[in-house]
Short mmCIF file of N, CA and C in Angstrom, two decimals:
data_model
loop_
_atom_site.label_atom_id
_atom_site.label_comp_id
_atom_site.label_asym_id
_atom_site.label_seq_id
_atom_site.Cartn_x
_atom_site.Cartn_y
_atom_site.Cartn_z
N UNK A 24 76.04 158.51 110.93
CA UNK A 24 77.42 158.53 110.50
C UNK A 24 77.47 159.07 109.07
N UNK A 25 78.38 160.00 108.75
CA UNK A 25 78.46 160.57 107.40
C UNK A 25 78.74 159.48 106.36
N UNK A 26 78.17 159.68 105.18
CA UNK A 26 78.29 158.70 104.10
C UNK A 26 79.73 158.40 103.75
N UNK A 27 80.60 159.43 103.66
CA UNK A 27 81.99 159.21 103.27
C UNK A 27 82.71 158.32 104.27
N UNK A 28 82.39 158.45 105.55
CA UNK A 28 83.00 157.60 106.56
C UNK A 28 82.51 156.17 106.40
N UNK A 29 81.23 155.98 106.15
CA UNK A 29 80.70 154.63 105.95
C UNK A 29 81.39 153.95 104.79
N UNK A 30 81.56 154.67 103.67
CA UNK A 30 82.19 154.08 102.49
C UNK A 30 83.66 153.76 102.76
N UNK A 31 84.38 154.67 103.39
CA UNK A 31 85.81 154.48 103.60
C UNK A 31 86.12 153.41 104.63
N UNK A 32 85.22 153.14 105.55
CA UNK A 32 85.49 152.17 106.61
C UNK A 32 84.82 150.83 106.38
N UNK A 33 84.08 150.68 105.29
CA UNK A 33 83.41 149.40 105.03
C UNK A 33 82.23 149.17 105.94
N UNK A 34 81.58 150.24 106.38
CA UNK A 34 80.41 150.10 107.24
C UNK A 34 79.14 150.16 106.41
N UNK A 35 78.15 149.41 106.81
CA UNK A 35 76.86 149.43 106.14
C UNK A 35 76.14 150.72 106.48
N UNK A 36 75.02 151.04 105.78
CA UNK A 36 74.25 152.24 106.12
C UNK A 36 73.79 152.25 107.58
N UNK A 37 73.71 151.08 108.21
CA UNK A 37 73.31 151.02 109.60
C UNK A 37 74.50 151.17 110.53
N UNK A 38 75.71 151.35 109.97
CA UNK A 38 76.90 151.54 110.78
C UNK A 38 77.56 150.25 111.23
N UNK A 39 77.17 149.11 110.67
CA UNK A 39 77.74 147.82 111.04
C UNK A 39 78.83 147.44 110.05
N UNK A 40 79.81 146.66 110.52
CA UNK A 40 80.85 146.14 109.64
C UNK A 40 80.19 145.19 108.66
N UNK A 41 80.65 145.21 107.40
CA UNK A 41 80.05 144.35 106.38
C UNK A 41 81.13 143.58 105.63
N UNK A 42 80.75 142.48 105.01
CA UNK A 42 81.65 141.71 104.16
C UNK A 42 81.94 142.53 102.91
N UNK A 43 83.13 142.34 102.33
CA UNK A 43 83.52 143.14 101.17
C UNK A 43 84.08 142.25 100.07
N UNK A 44 83.65 142.51 98.83
CA UNK A 44 84.28 141.94 97.65
C UNK A 44 85.14 143.06 97.09
N UNK A 45 86.46 142.93 97.23
CA UNK A 45 87.40 144.00 96.90
C UNK A 45 87.52 144.30 95.42
N UNK A 46 88.20 145.41 95.12
CA UNK A 46 88.35 145.91 93.75
C UNK A 46 88.94 144.90 92.78
N UNK A 47 89.88 144.09 93.24
CA UNK A 47 90.57 143.17 92.32
C UNK A 47 89.85 141.84 92.15
N UNK A 48 88.72 141.66 92.83
CA UNK A 48 88.01 140.37 92.78
C UNK A 48 86.96 140.36 91.67
N UNK A 49 86.95 139.26 90.90
CA UNK A 49 85.97 139.04 89.84
C UNK A 49 85.29 137.70 90.14
N UNK A 50 83.96 137.74 90.32
CA UNK A 50 83.20 136.54 90.66
C UNK A 50 82.03 136.34 89.71
N UNK A 51 81.68 135.07 89.47
CA UNK A 51 80.48 134.73 88.70
C UNK A 51 79.76 133.62 89.45
N UNK A 52 78.41 133.70 89.46
CA UNK A 52 77.64 132.64 90.09
C UNK A 52 76.50 133.16 90.93
N UNK A 53 76.12 132.36 91.92
CA UNK A 53 75.03 132.72 92.83
C UNK A 53 75.64 133.15 94.16
N UNK A 54 75.24 134.31 94.63
CA UNK A 54 75.78 134.84 95.87
C UNK A 54 74.64 135.02 96.85
N UNK A 55 74.75 134.41 98.02
CA UNK A 55 73.76 134.64 99.08
C UNK A 55 74.53 134.79 100.38
N UNK A 56 73.98 135.59 101.29
CA UNK A 56 74.67 135.83 102.56
C UNK A 56 73.67 136.22 103.63
N UNK A 57 74.09 136.04 104.87
CA UNK A 57 73.29 136.46 106.01
C UNK A 57 73.98 137.61 106.72
N UNK A 58 74.54 138.53 105.94
CA UNK A 58 75.17 139.73 106.46
C UNK A 58 75.18 140.78 105.35
N UNK A 59 75.43 142.03 105.73
CA UNK A 59 75.52 143.10 104.75
C UNK A 59 76.75 142.87 103.88
N UNK A 60 76.70 143.36 102.63
CA UNK A 60 77.77 143.12 101.69
C UNK A 60 78.09 144.38 100.90
N UNK A 61 79.39 144.65 100.72
CA UNK A 61 79.88 145.74 99.88
C UNK A 61 80.61 145.12 98.70
N UNK A 62 80.21 145.48 97.48
CA UNK A 62 80.90 144.99 96.28
C UNK A 62 81.67 146.15 95.66
N UNK A 63 83.00 146.05 95.66
CA UNK A 63 83.86 147.03 95.00
C UNK A 63 84.50 146.43 93.75
N UNK A 64 84.38 145.11 93.59
CA UNK A 64 84.93 144.42 92.44
C UNK A 64 83.86 144.17 91.40
N UNK A 65 83.99 143.04 90.68
CA UNK A 65 83.04 142.70 89.63
C UNK A 65 82.31 141.41 90.00
N UNK A 66 81.00 141.41 89.76
CA UNK A 66 80.20 140.22 90.03
C UNK A 66 79.18 140.04 88.93
N UNK A 67 78.99 138.78 88.49
CA UNK A 67 77.97 138.45 87.50
C UNK A 67 77.21 137.23 87.97
N UNK A 68 75.88 137.31 87.96
CA UNK A 68 75.06 136.17 88.37
C UNK A 68 73.81 136.61 89.10
N UNK A 69 73.58 136.05 90.30
CA UNK A 69 72.43 136.44 91.12
C UNK A 69 72.92 136.75 92.54
N UNK A 70 72.27 137.74 93.15
CA UNK A 70 72.60 138.14 94.52
C UNK A 70 71.32 138.04 95.35
N UNK A 71 71.40 137.33 96.48
CA UNK A 71 70.25 137.18 97.36
C UNK A 71 70.68 137.49 98.80
N UNK A 72 70.29 138.67 99.28
CA UNK A 72 70.57 139.09 100.66
C UNK A 72 69.25 139.52 101.28
N UNK A 73 68.28 138.63 101.30
CA UNK A 73 66.90 138.96 101.67
C UNK A 73 66.77 139.82 102.92
N UNK A 74 67.55 139.56 103.95
CA UNK A 74 67.40 140.31 105.20
C UNK A 74 68.53 141.29 105.44
N UNK A 75 69.29 141.62 104.39
CA UNK A 75 70.48 142.45 104.58
C UNK A 75 70.63 143.48 103.47
N UNK A 76 71.65 144.33 103.64
CA UNK A 76 71.89 145.44 102.73
C UNK A 76 73.02 145.11 101.77
N UNK A 77 72.82 145.40 100.49
CA UNK A 77 73.87 145.31 99.48
C UNK A 77 74.27 146.72 99.10
N UNK A 78 75.58 147.00 99.15
CA UNK A 78 76.10 148.27 98.67
C UNK A 78 77.02 147.97 97.50
N UNK A 79 76.75 148.59 96.35
CA UNK A 79 77.65 148.48 95.21
C UNK A 79 78.50 149.74 95.26
N UNK A 80 79.78 149.58 95.61
CA UNK A 80 80.68 150.71 95.78
C UNK A 80 80.98 151.41 94.46
N UNK A 81 81.64 152.54 94.54
CA UNK A 81 81.93 153.36 93.36
C UNK A 81 82.72 152.59 92.31
N UNK A 82 83.53 151.63 92.71
CA UNK A 82 84.31 150.82 91.77
C UNK A 82 83.60 149.53 91.38
N UNK A 83 82.47 149.24 92.01
CA UNK A 83 81.75 148.00 91.77
C UNK A 83 81.06 147.95 90.42
N UNK A 84 81.12 146.77 89.80
CA UNK A 84 80.43 146.52 88.53
C UNK A 84 79.68 145.20 88.70
N UNK A 85 78.35 145.29 88.70
CA UNK A 85 77.51 144.12 88.97
C UNK A 85 76.57 143.90 87.79
N UNK A 86 76.59 142.68 87.26
CA UNK A 86 75.65 142.27 86.22
C UNK A 86 74.87 141.11 86.82
N UNK A 87 73.71 141.44 87.42
CA UNK A 87 73.01 140.41 88.20
C UNK A 87 71.57 140.79 88.46
N UNK A 88 70.80 139.77 88.79
CA UNK A 88 69.48 139.95 89.38
C UNK A 88 69.73 140.06 90.87
N UNK A 89 69.26 141.14 91.49
CA UNK A 89 69.57 141.41 92.90
C UNK A 89 68.29 141.41 93.72
N UNK A 90 68.34 140.72 94.87
CA UNK A 90 67.26 140.77 95.86
C UNK A 90 67.91 140.99 97.22
N UNK A 91 67.43 142.03 97.93
CA UNK A 91 67.97 142.34 99.25
C UNK A 91 66.94 143.14 100.04
N UNK A 92 67.24 143.37 101.31
CA UNK A 92 66.36 144.22 102.12
C UNK A 92 66.53 145.67 101.68
N UNK A 93 67.79 146.10 101.50
CA UNK A 93 68.11 147.44 101.02
C UNK A 93 69.24 147.32 100.01
N UNK A 94 69.26 148.23 99.02
CA UNK A 94 70.33 148.27 98.04
C UNK A 94 70.75 149.73 97.87
N UNK A 95 72.07 149.97 97.97
CA UNK A 95 72.63 151.31 97.77
C UNK A 95 73.64 151.18 96.64
N UNK A 96 73.50 152.02 95.60
CA UNK A 96 74.33 151.88 94.41
C UNK A 96 75.14 153.15 94.17
N UNK A 97 76.48 153.01 94.28
CA UNK A 97 77.42 154.08 93.94
C UNK A 97 78.10 153.76 92.61
N UNK A 98 78.13 152.48 92.23
CA UNK A 98 78.82 152.01 91.04
C UNK A 98 77.85 151.67 89.92
N UNK A 99 78.14 150.58 89.19
CA UNK A 99 77.37 150.19 88.01
C UNK A 99 76.62 148.88 88.25
N UNK A 100 75.33 148.89 87.92
CA UNK A 100 74.50 147.69 88.01
C UNK A 100 73.75 147.50 86.70
N UNK A 101 73.88 146.32 86.12
CA UNK A 101 73.09 145.91 84.96
C UNK A 101 72.26 144.72 85.40
N UNK A 102 70.95 144.92 85.49
CA UNK A 102 70.06 143.85 85.93
C UNK A 102 68.97 144.41 86.81
N UNK A 103 67.97 143.60 87.07
CA UNK A 103 66.84 144.05 87.88
C UNK A 103 67.19 144.00 89.36
N UNK A 104 66.72 145.02 90.09
CA UNK A 104 67.01 145.14 91.51
C UNK A 104 65.69 145.16 92.27
N UNK A 105 65.54 144.25 93.23
CA UNK A 105 64.34 144.20 94.07
C UNK A 105 64.78 144.31 95.52
N UNK A 106 64.19 145.26 96.24
CA UNK A 106 64.50 145.43 97.66
C UNK A 106 63.21 145.46 98.46
N UNK A 107 63.22 144.80 99.60
CA UNK A 107 62.03 144.77 100.45
C UNK A 107 61.75 146.16 101.02
N UNK A 108 62.79 146.93 101.35
CA UNK A 108 62.60 148.25 101.94
C UNK A 108 62.92 149.38 100.97
N UNK A 109 64.20 149.56 100.61
CA UNK A 109 64.52 150.70 99.76
C UNK A 109 65.71 150.45 98.85
N UNK A 110 65.71 151.23 97.77
CA UNK A 110 66.83 151.26 96.82
C UNK A 110 67.27 152.71 96.71
N UNK A 111 68.58 152.95 96.82
CA UNK A 111 69.14 154.28 96.65
C UNK A 111 70.16 154.23 95.52
N UNK A 112 69.99 155.06 94.49
CA UNK A 112 70.98 155.19 93.43
C UNK A 112 71.65 156.53 93.67
N UNK A 113 72.91 156.49 94.06
CA UNK A 113 73.63 157.71 94.41
C UNK A 113 74.16 158.40 93.16
N UNK A 114 74.62 159.62 93.34
CA UNK A 114 75.07 160.50 92.24
C UNK A 114 76.00 159.78 91.26
N UNK A 115 76.93 158.98 91.75
CA UNK A 115 77.88 158.28 90.89
C UNK A 115 77.33 156.97 90.34
N UNK A 116 76.10 156.61 90.73
CA UNK A 116 75.51 155.34 90.32
C UNK A 116 75.08 155.29 88.87
N UNK A 117 75.11 154.08 88.31
CA UNK A 117 74.75 153.84 86.92
C UNK A 117 73.95 152.54 86.90
N UNK A 118 72.64 152.64 86.63
CA UNK A 118 71.77 151.46 86.68
C UNK A 118 71.03 151.28 85.37
N UNK A 119 71.12 150.08 84.80
CA UNK A 119 70.32 149.69 83.65
C UNK A 119 69.54 148.45 84.08
N UNK A 120 68.25 148.63 84.31
CA UNK A 120 67.41 147.53 84.78
C UNK A 120 66.24 148.08 85.56
N UNK A 121 65.33 147.21 85.91
CA UNK A 121 64.12 147.61 86.62
C UNK A 121 64.35 147.64 88.13
N UNK A 122 63.77 148.64 88.79
CA UNK A 122 63.88 148.79 90.24
C UNK A 122 62.52 148.54 90.87
N UNK A 123 62.48 147.70 91.91
CA UNK A 123 61.24 147.39 92.63
C UNK A 123 61.52 147.46 94.12
N UNK A 124 60.80 148.36 94.83
CA UNK A 124 60.98 148.49 96.28
C UNK A 124 59.87 149.35 96.84
N UNK A 125 59.76 149.38 98.16
CA UNK A 125 58.79 150.24 98.83
C UNK A 125 59.21 151.70 98.73
N UNK A 126 60.53 151.96 98.67
CA UNK A 126 61.06 153.32 98.58
C UNK A 126 62.23 153.32 97.61
N UNK A 127 62.22 154.24 96.66
CA UNK A 127 63.30 154.33 95.67
C UNK A 127 63.73 155.78 95.56
N UNK A 128 65.05 156.03 95.65
CA UNK A 128 65.56 157.39 95.44
C UNK A 128 66.71 157.34 94.44
N UNK A 129 66.70 158.30 93.53
CA UNK A 129 67.74 158.43 92.52
C UNK A 129 68.27 159.85 92.62
N UNK A 130 69.53 160.00 93.03
CA UNK A 130 70.11 161.33 93.20
C UNK A 130 70.34 161.99 91.85
N UNK A 131 70.30 163.32 91.86
CA UNK A 131 70.61 164.09 90.67
C UNK A 131 72.02 163.75 90.21
N UNK A 132 72.19 163.50 88.93
CA UNK A 132 73.49 163.14 88.38
C UNK A 132 73.67 161.65 88.16
N UNK A 133 72.83 160.84 88.79
CA UNK A 133 72.90 159.38 88.60
C UNK A 133 72.32 159.03 87.24
N UNK A 134 72.74 157.88 86.68
CA UNK A 134 72.18 157.40 85.42
C UNK A 134 71.25 156.24 85.73
N UNK A 135 70.07 156.26 85.12
CA UNK A 135 69.10 155.18 85.29
C UNK A 135 68.34 154.96 84.00
N UNK A 136 68.28 153.69 83.56
CA UNK A 136 67.46 153.32 82.41
C UNK A 136 66.72 152.05 82.78
N UNK A 137 65.40 152.14 82.87
CA UNK A 137 64.59 151.00 83.25
C UNK A 137 63.25 151.46 83.75
N UNK A 138 62.56 150.60 84.46
CA UNK A 138 61.26 150.98 85.02
C UNK A 138 61.34 150.95 86.54
N UNK A 139 60.40 151.64 87.17
CA UNK A 139 60.32 151.71 88.63
C UNK A 139 58.97 151.18 89.05
N UNK A 140 58.98 150.31 90.07
CA UNK A 140 57.74 149.78 90.64
C UNK A 140 57.82 149.99 92.15
N UNK A 141 56.95 150.87 92.67
CA UNK A 141 56.89 151.13 94.10
C UNK A 141 55.90 150.16 94.72
N UNK A 142 56.38 149.38 95.68
CA UNK A 142 55.53 148.41 96.36
C UNK A 142 54.85 149.06 97.55
N UNK A 143 53.57 148.78 97.72
CA UNK A 143 52.86 149.24 98.90
C UNK A 143 52.89 148.13 99.92
N UNK A 144 53.17 148.47 101.17
CA UNK A 144 53.26 147.48 102.23
C UNK A 144 52.01 146.62 102.33
N UNK A 145 52.24 145.32 102.42
CA UNK A 145 51.13 144.39 102.63
C UNK A 145 50.21 144.20 101.45
N UNK A 146 50.60 144.71 100.26
CA UNK A 146 49.68 144.61 99.13
C UNK A 146 50.25 143.97 97.88
N UNK A 147 51.44 143.38 97.88
CA UNK A 147 51.97 142.85 96.62
C UNK A 147 51.10 141.77 96.01
N UNK A 148 50.37 141.00 96.83
CA UNK A 148 49.54 139.93 96.29
C UNK A 148 48.31 140.45 95.56
N UNK A 149 48.02 141.75 95.69
CA UNK A 149 46.85 142.31 95.03
C UNK A 149 47.15 142.82 93.63
N UNK A 150 48.39 142.65 93.18
CA UNK A 150 48.76 143.12 91.84
C UNK A 150 48.56 142.00 90.84
N UNK A 151 48.00 142.31 89.69
CA UNK A 151 47.73 141.33 88.66
C UNK A 151 48.45 141.74 87.38
N UNK A 152 49.30 140.86 86.80
CA UNK A 152 49.96 141.21 85.55
C UNK A 152 48.93 141.42 84.44
N UNK A 153 49.12 142.48 83.64
CA UNK A 153 48.20 142.72 82.53
C UNK A 153 48.90 142.62 81.18
N UNK A 154 50.24 142.43 81.20
CA UNK A 154 50.97 142.26 79.95
C UNK A 154 52.15 141.35 80.20
N UNK A 155 52.45 140.48 79.25
CA UNK A 155 53.59 139.59 79.39
C UNK A 155 54.75 140.15 78.58
N UNK A 156 55.94 139.66 78.85
CA UNK A 156 57.10 140.09 78.10
C UNK A 156 58.24 140.44 79.02
N UNK A 157 59.27 141.08 78.48
CA UNK A 157 60.44 141.42 79.27
C UNK A 157 60.10 142.36 80.41
N UNK A 158 59.18 143.27 80.17
CA UNK A 158 58.75 144.18 81.22
C UNK A 158 57.24 144.07 81.31
N UNK A 159 56.75 143.50 82.40
CA UNK A 159 55.31 143.33 82.57
C UNK A 159 54.70 144.55 83.21
N UNK A 160 53.50 144.87 82.83
CA UNK A 160 52.75 145.96 83.47
C UNK A 160 51.83 145.34 84.51
N UNK A 161 51.41 146.12 85.48
CA UNK A 161 50.55 145.61 86.54
C UNK A 161 49.35 146.50 86.74
N UNK A 162 48.31 145.89 87.24
CA UNK A 162 47.07 146.60 87.52
C UNK A 162 46.73 146.35 88.98
N UNK A 163 46.40 147.41 89.73
CA UNK A 163 45.99 147.24 91.12
C UNK A 163 44.57 146.71 91.16
N UNK A 164 44.33 145.74 92.02
CA UNK A 164 43.00 145.18 92.21
C UNK A 164 42.39 145.82 93.44
N UNK A 165 41.79 146.95 93.29
CA UNK A 165 41.19 147.65 94.43
C UNK A 165 39.70 147.71 94.29
#
C-alpha cells in the first residue's frame, strides 16, 4: 500500500488499523500498548510497544525514550529510540537521540543528531560496554 494512503487512513506499515493520538492531544507519562500506534499530537515520557509499530506522524512531537518492534518517524522525536526490527526516519523526520535497531534507514532530507547502533540478530548479549556516560561505546566479544 502506498505510504501516502497509509498515513492518510491511519494504517500501520503492515496495512492494519492503528490507535491514534490526534493533533490536538497532549500527553505526559508512560505509554504502553498491545497494538500499533500513530502519534500526531504531543507526548512526553516513555513509550513501550515491544511487539508493535510506533509511527510518529508529520505533526507528531515526541520527547520520550521509545521501545517498539518498529518505529517510523515523519515528525519530531527527542530521546533514544530502540526497535527490535527497524527504525525509519523519513524525509520530514527530525530526530535528536540515539537509534538502536537491527535495521536503520534515514531518508535524504531528514534531520538526525545522535548515534546509531546496529544490532546483530541473536548477539546483543555478546556486547560489552567499554565506556560509561551519556553515550556508552561497545566492544564486540568475538
